PDB file of C-alpha atoms in Angstrom:
ATOM      1  CA  MET A   1     -24.486  -1.894  97.483  1.00 78.00           C
ATOM      2  CA  ASN A   2     -25.869  -5.236  98.527  1.00 87.00           C
ATOM      3  CA  ALA A   3     -27.244  -7.613  95.878  1.00 90.00           C
ATOM      4  CA  ASP A   4     -30.870  -6.559  96.467  1.00 90.00           C
ATOM      5  CA  ASP A   5     -30.023  -2.847  96.105  1.00 91.00           C
ATOM      6  CA  VAL A   6     -28.014  -3.508  92.927  1.00 92.00           C
ATOM      7  CA  ALA A   7     -30.909  -5.518  91.483  1.00 93.00           C
ATOM      8  CA  LYS A   8     -33.380  -2.735  92.380  1.00 92.00           C
ATOM      9  CA  LEU A   9     -31.131  -0.072  90.821  1.00 94.00           C
ATOM     10  CA  HIS A  10     -30.644  -2.206  87.683  1.00 94.00           C
ATOM     11  CA  ASP A  11     -34.408  -2.631  87.412  1.00 93.00           C
ATOM     12  CA  LEU A  12     -35.052   1.099  87.869  1.00 94.00           C
ATOM     13  CA  LEU A  13     -32.396   2.157  85.338  1.00 95.00           C
ATOM     14  CA  SER A  14     -33.740  -0.255  82.707  1.00 94.00           C
ATOM     15  CA  ASN A  15     -36.487   2.361  82.196  1.00 93.00           C
ATOM     16  CA  PHE A  16     -34.087   5.022  80.903  1.00 96.00           C
ATOM     17  CA  ALA A  17     -32.194   5.799  77.699  1.00 96.00           C
ATOM     18  CA  THR A  18     -30.496   8.996  78.886  1.00 97.00           C
ATOM     19  CA  ALA A  19     -29.147  10.618  82.034  1.00 98.00           C
ATOM     20  CA  MET A  20     -27.765  13.950  83.109  1.00 98.00           C
ATOM     21  CA  LEU A  21     -24.108  13.381  84.020  1.00 98.00           C
ATOM     22  CA  ILE A  22     -22.832  15.910  86.554  1.00 98.00           C
ATOM     23  CA  THR A  23     -19.086  16.358  87.016  1.00 98.00           C
ATOM     24  CA  ARG A  24     -16.894  18.839  88.883  1.00 97.00           C
ATOM     25  CA  ASN A  25     -14.401  21.054  87.084  1.00 93.00           C
ATOM     26  CA  ALA A  26     -11.034  22.320  88.372  1.00 91.00           C
ATOM     27  CA  GLU A  27     -12.789  25.234  90.137  1.00 93.00           C
ATOM     28  CA  ASP A  28     -15.113  22.696  91.848  1.00 92.00           C
ATOM     29  CA  LEU A  29     -18.078  24.000  89.859  1.00 95.00           C
ATOM     30  CA  LEU A  30     -20.711  21.484  88.767  1.00 97.00           C
ATOM     31  CA  HIS A  31     -21.151  20.821  85.061  1.00 96.00           C
ATOM     32  CA  ALA A  32     -24.157  18.855  83.795  1.00 97.00           C
ATOM     33  CA  ARG A  33     -24.818  17.415  80.371  1.00 97.00           C
ATOM     34  CA  PRO A  34     -27.187  14.820  78.885  1.00 97.00           C
ATOM     35  CA  MET A  35     -25.632  11.454  78.055  1.00 97.00           C
ATOM     36  CA  GLU A  36     -26.949   8.374  76.311  1.00 96.00           C
ATOM     37  CA  LEU A  37     -27.001   5.438  78.667  1.00 97.00           C
ATOM     38  CA  VAL A  38     -25.020   2.643  77.002  1.00 98.00           C
ATOM     39  CA  LYS A  39     -25.522  -0.132  79.528  1.00 97.00           C
ATOM     40  CA  VAL A  40     -26.094  -0.974  83.169  1.00 97.00           C
ATOM     41  CA  ASP A  41     -24.230  -4.143  84.129  1.00 94.00           C
ATOM     42  CA  GLU A  42     -25.748  -6.742  86.411  1.00 92.00           C
ATOM     43  CA  SER A  43     -23.089  -5.578  88.903  1.00 92.00           C
ATOM     44  CA  GLY A  44     -24.590  -2.068  88.797  1.00 94.00           C
ATOM     45  CA  THR A  45     -21.838  -0.355  86.760  1.00 97.00           C
ATOM     46  CA  ILE A  46     -23.325   2.346  84.524  1.00 98.00           C
ATOM     47  CA  TRP A  47     -21.586   2.874  81.147  1.00 98.00           C
ATOM     48  CA  PHE A  48     -21.374   5.856  78.802  1.00 98.00           C
ATOM     49  CA  LEU A  49     -19.253   6.619  75.692  1.00 97.00           C
ATOM     50  CA  SER A  50     -17.355   9.869  75.319  1.00 97.00           C
ATOM     51  CA  PRO A  51     -14.686  11.413  73.109  1.00 96.00           C
ATOM     52  CA  ASP A  52     -11.262  11.252  74.795  1.00 94.00           C
ATOM     53  CA  ASP A  53     -10.743  15.005  74.636  1.00 94.00           C
ATOM     54  CA  SER A  54     -14.114  16.049  76.067  1.00 96.00           C
ATOM     55  CA  GLY A  55     -14.556  18.289  79.073  1.00 95.00           C
ATOM     56  CA  LYS A  56     -16.297  15.522  81.004  1.00 97.00           C
ATOM     57  CA  VAL A  57     -13.300  13.191  80.608  1.00 97.00           C
ATOM     58  CA  HIS A  58     -10.934  15.929  81.799  1.00 96.00           C
ATOM     59  CA  GLU A  59     -13.247  16.712  84.725  1.00 98.00           C
ATOM     60  CA  ILE A  60     -13.435  13.035  85.750  1.00 98.00           C
ATOM     61  CA  ASP A  61      -9.634  12.839  85.521  1.00 96.00           C
ATOM     62  CA  HIS A  62      -9.593  15.782  87.986  1.00 96.00           C
ATOM     63  CA  ASP A  63     -12.367  14.543  90.329  1.00 97.00           C
ATOM     64  CA  THR A  64     -13.952  11.088  90.046  1.00 98.00           C
ATOM     65  CA  ARG A  65     -17.083  12.007  92.024  1.00 98.00           C
ATOM     66  CA  VAL A  66     -20.111  12.222  89.714  1.00 98.00           C
ATOM     67  CA  ASP A  67     -23.854  12.420  89.986  1.00 98.00           C
ATOM     68  CA  LEU A  68     -26.416  11.048  87.557  1.00 98.00           C
ATOM     69  CA  ILE A  69     -29.991  12.268  87.287  1.00 98.00           C
ATOM     70  CA  PHE A  70     -32.645  10.212  85.497  1.00 97.00           C
ATOM     71  CA  GLN A  71     -36.229  11.333  84.846  1.00 96.00           C
ATOM     72  CA  LYS A  72     -39.053   9.603  83.017  1.00 93.00           C
ATOM     73  CA  GLU A  73     -41.989  11.927  82.486  1.00 89.00           C
ATOM     74  CA  HIS A  74     -43.628  12.551  85.875  1.00 85.00           C
ATOM     75  CA  THR A  75     -43.511   8.941  87.013  1.00 88.00           C
ATOM     76  CA  LEU A  76     -39.948   7.886  87.787  1.00 93.00           C
ATOM     77  CA  TYR A  77     -36.901   9.737  89.078  1.00 95.00           C
ATOM     78  CA  VAL A  78     -33.525   8.326  90.096  1.00 96.00           C
ATOM     79  CA  ALA A  79     -30.503  10.201  91.476  1.00 97.00           C
ATOM     80  CA  VAL A  80     -27.186   8.331  91.649  1.00 98.00           C
ATOM     81  CA  GLU A  81     -23.980   9.366  93.409  1.00 98.00           C
ATOM     82  CA  GLY A  82     -20.970   7.449  92.174  1.00 98.00           C
ATOM     83  CA  ILE A  83     -17.311   7.200  91.362  1.00 98.00           C
ATOM     84  CA  ALA A  84     -16.402   7.448  87.682  1.00 98.00           C
ATOM     85  CA  SER A  85     -13.422   6.052  85.844  1.00 98.00           C
ATOM     86  CA  ILE A  86     -12.239   6.396  82.267  1.00 98.00           C
ATOM     87  CA  SER A  87     -11.365   3.343  80.198  1.00 97.00           C
ATOM     88  CA  ARG A  88     -10.037   2.949  76.691  1.00 96.00           C
ATOM     89  CA  ASP A  89     -10.380  -0.843  76.693  1.00 97.00           C
ATOM     90  CA  ARG A  90     -10.964  -1.684  73.015  1.00 96.00           C
ATOM     91  CA  GLN A  91     -12.567  -5.035  73.864  1.00 97.00           C
ATOM     92  CA  LYS A  92     -15.108  -3.390  76.198  1.00 97.00           C
ATOM     93  CA  ILE A  93     -15.798  -0.669  73.613  1.00 97.00           C
ATOM     94  CA  ALA A  94     -16.508  -3.378  71.002  1.00 97.00           C
ATOM     95  CA  GLU A  95     -18.763  -5.198  73.480  1.00 97.00           C
ATOM     96  CA  LEU A  96     -20.816  -2.062  74.224  1.00 97.00           C
ATOM     97  CA  TRP A  97     -20.854  -0.679  70.668  1.00 97.00           C
ATOM     98  CA  LYS A  98     -24.202   0.046  68.963  1.00 95.00           C
ATOM     99  CA  GLU A  99     -24.370   1.245  65.374  1.00 95.00           C
ATOM    100  CA  PRO A 100     -26.247   4.498  66.239  1.00 94.00           C
ATOM    101  CA  PHE A 101     -23.092   5.619  68.123  1.00 96.00           C
ATOM    102  CA  ARG A 102     -21.495   6.179  64.685  1.00 95.00           C
ATOM    103  CA  VAL A 103     -23.199   9.602  64.686  1.00 94.00           C
ATOM    104  CA  TRP A 104     -20.714  10.668  67.391  1.00 93.00           C
ATOM    105  CA  PHE A 105     -17.878   8.359  66.361  1.00 96.00           C
ATOM    106  CA  PRO A 106     -17.721   8.204  62.534  1.00 95.00           C
ATOM    107  CA  GLY A 107     -14.823   5.721  62.702  1.00 95.00           C
ATOM    108  CA  GLY A 108     -17.113   3.167  64.323  1.00 95.00           C
ATOM    109  CA  LYS A 109     -16.064   1.032  67.266  1.00 95.00           C
ATOM    110  CA  GLU A 110     -12.453   1.289  66.068  1.00 95.00           C
ATOM    111  CA  ASP A 111     -12.522   5.103  66.341  1.00 96.00           C
ATOM    112  CA  PRO A 112      -9.401   5.931  68.376  1.00 95.00           C
ATOM    113  CA  THR A 113     -11.095   8.884  70.113  1.00 95.00           C
ATOM    114  CA  ILE A 114     -13.644   6.733  71.994  1.00 97.00           C
ATOM    115  CA  SER A 115     -13.360   6.394  75.738  1.00 97.00           C
ATOM    116  CA  LEU A 116     -15.715   4.751  78.193  1.00 98.00           C
ATOM    117  CA  ILE A 117     -17.038   6.323  81.342  1.00 98.00           C
ATOM    118  CA  ALA A 118     -17.858   3.721  83.987  1.00 98.00           C
ATOM    119  CA  VAL A 119     -19.801   4.869  87.032  1.00 98.00           C
ATOM    120  CA  GLU A 120     -19.800   2.714  90.158  1.00 97.00           C
ATOM    121  CA  PRO A 121     -22.861   3.742  92.192  1.00 97.00           C
ATOM    122  CA  ARG A 122     -22.302   4.500  95.884  1.00 96.00           C
ATOM    123  CA  ARG A 123     -25.771   5.780  96.701  1.00 96.00           C
ATOM    124  CA  ALA A 124     -29.033   6.081  94.809  1.00 96.00           C
ATOM    125  CA  GLU A 125     -32.374   7.581  95.647  1.00 95.00           C
ATOM    126  CA  TYR A 126     -35.554   7.001  93.697  1.00 93.00           C
ATOM    127  CA  TRP A 127     -39.137   8.199  93.461  1.00 92.00           C
ATOM    128  CA  ASP A 128     -41.343   5.712  91.619  1.00 88.00           C
ATOM    129  CA  SER A 129     -44.945   6.541  90.810  1.00 79.00           C
ATOM    130  CA  LYS A 130     -45.395   4.321  87.763  1.00 61.00           C
ATOM    131  CA  GLY A 131     -47.693   1.300  87.485  1.00 48.00           C
ATOM    132  CA  TRP A 132     -49.390   0.310  90.744  1.00 45.00           C
ATOM    133  CA  ASN A 133     -47.368   2.908  92.640  1.00 52.00           C
ATOM    134  CA  LYS A 134     -49.045   5.590  90.522  1.00 48.00           C
ATOM    135  CA  VAL A 135     -52.537   4.289  91.323  1.00 46.00           C
ATOM    136  CA  SER A 136     -51.616   4.072  94.999  1.00 57.00           C
ATOM    137  CA  TYR A 137     -50.172   7.588  94.992  1.00 54.00           C
ATOM    138  CA  LEU A 138     -53.221   9.087  93.250  1.00 50.00           C
ATOM    139  CA  PHE A 139     -55.473   7.441  95.842  1.00 54.00           C
ATOM    140  CA  LYS A 140     -53.310   8.776  98.697  1.00 59.00           C
ATOM    141  CA  ALA A 141     -53.235  12.231  97.084  1.00 59.00           C
ATOM    142  CA  ALA A 142     -57.038  12.279  96.801  1.00 63.00           C
ATOM    143  CA  GLN A 143     -57.372  11.230 100.454  1.00 65.00           C
ATOM    144  CA  ALA A 144     -54.867  13.883 101.501  1.00 62.00           C
ATOM    145  CA  TYR A 145     -56.667  16.553  99.521  1.00 64.00           C
ATOM    146  CA  ALA A 146     -60.020  15.618 101.038  1.00 72.00           C
ATOM    147  CA  SER A 147     -58.639  15.530 104.579  1.00 71.00           C
ATOM    148  CA  GLY A 148     -56.368  18.580 104.298  1.00 76.00           C
ATOM    149  CA  LYS A 149     -53.292  16.494 105.172  1.00 73.00           C
ATOM    150  CA  THR A 150     -50.244  15.585 103.102  1.00 74.00           C
ATOM    151  CA  PRO A 151     -50.045  12.088 101.587  1.00 66.00           C
ATOM    152  CA  GLU A 152     -48.001   9.447 103.368  1.00 69.00           C
ATOM    153  CA  ILE A 153     -45.290   7.980 101.136  1.00 61.00           C
ATOM    154  CA  LYS A 154     -44.066   4.519 102.093  1.00 60.00           C
ATOM    155  CA  GLU A 155     -40.293   4.132 102.133  1.00 57.00           C
ATOM    156  CA  GLY A 156     -39.192   1.335  99.808  1.00 58.00           C
ATOM    157  CA  GLU A 157     -42.202   1.451  97.503  1.00 63.00           C
ATOM    158  CA  GLU A 158     -42.643   4.899  96.019  1.00 74.00           C
ATOM    159  CA  HIS A 159     -39.412   6.251  97.514  1.00 80.00           C
ATOM    160  CA  GLY A 160     -36.211   4.638  98.653  1.00 85.00           C
ATOM    161  CA  VAL A 161     -32.483   4.999  99.197  1.00 89.00           C
ATOM    162  CA  LEU A 162     -29.951   2.415  98.045  1.00 87.00           C
ATOM    163  CA  THR A 163     -26.455   2.595  99.536  1.00 85.00           C
ATOM    164  CA  SER A 164     -23.155   0.776  99.434  1.00 73.00           C
TER     165      SER A 164
END
């Protein structure tokens, strides 16, 4: 992604605490589960923590293609296609550690079962109807309703695609 797309994605993802992580198993079936979003780097890398022996880690070892789905009420949606990798870098784990993670990792940041999932986005699509976009959309929806036509959504404002 170019710098502007990475900045836009970073800005969009700053609105979320969780995501649905979708992986592919050995039979090429999709498997989705909610994950706490640990961090989104300025470079666009999206980080999660996971136990080493989890199904998602095994599935990423098998197929690195993942999808992430983010939803905030009825105002903001982001879908990310990316490439995932697994890291056991103790320094990075310490850097990303937050005390509430102890619920899942009782040994703290030194827990030997912790692994990191890093997702490098390749493509993202968003639908943003928060703030001014929401007011604009409601106005367009009212006009569309009154005229019997569908509302016109402007690419890049309420909806957009970010690619690498």
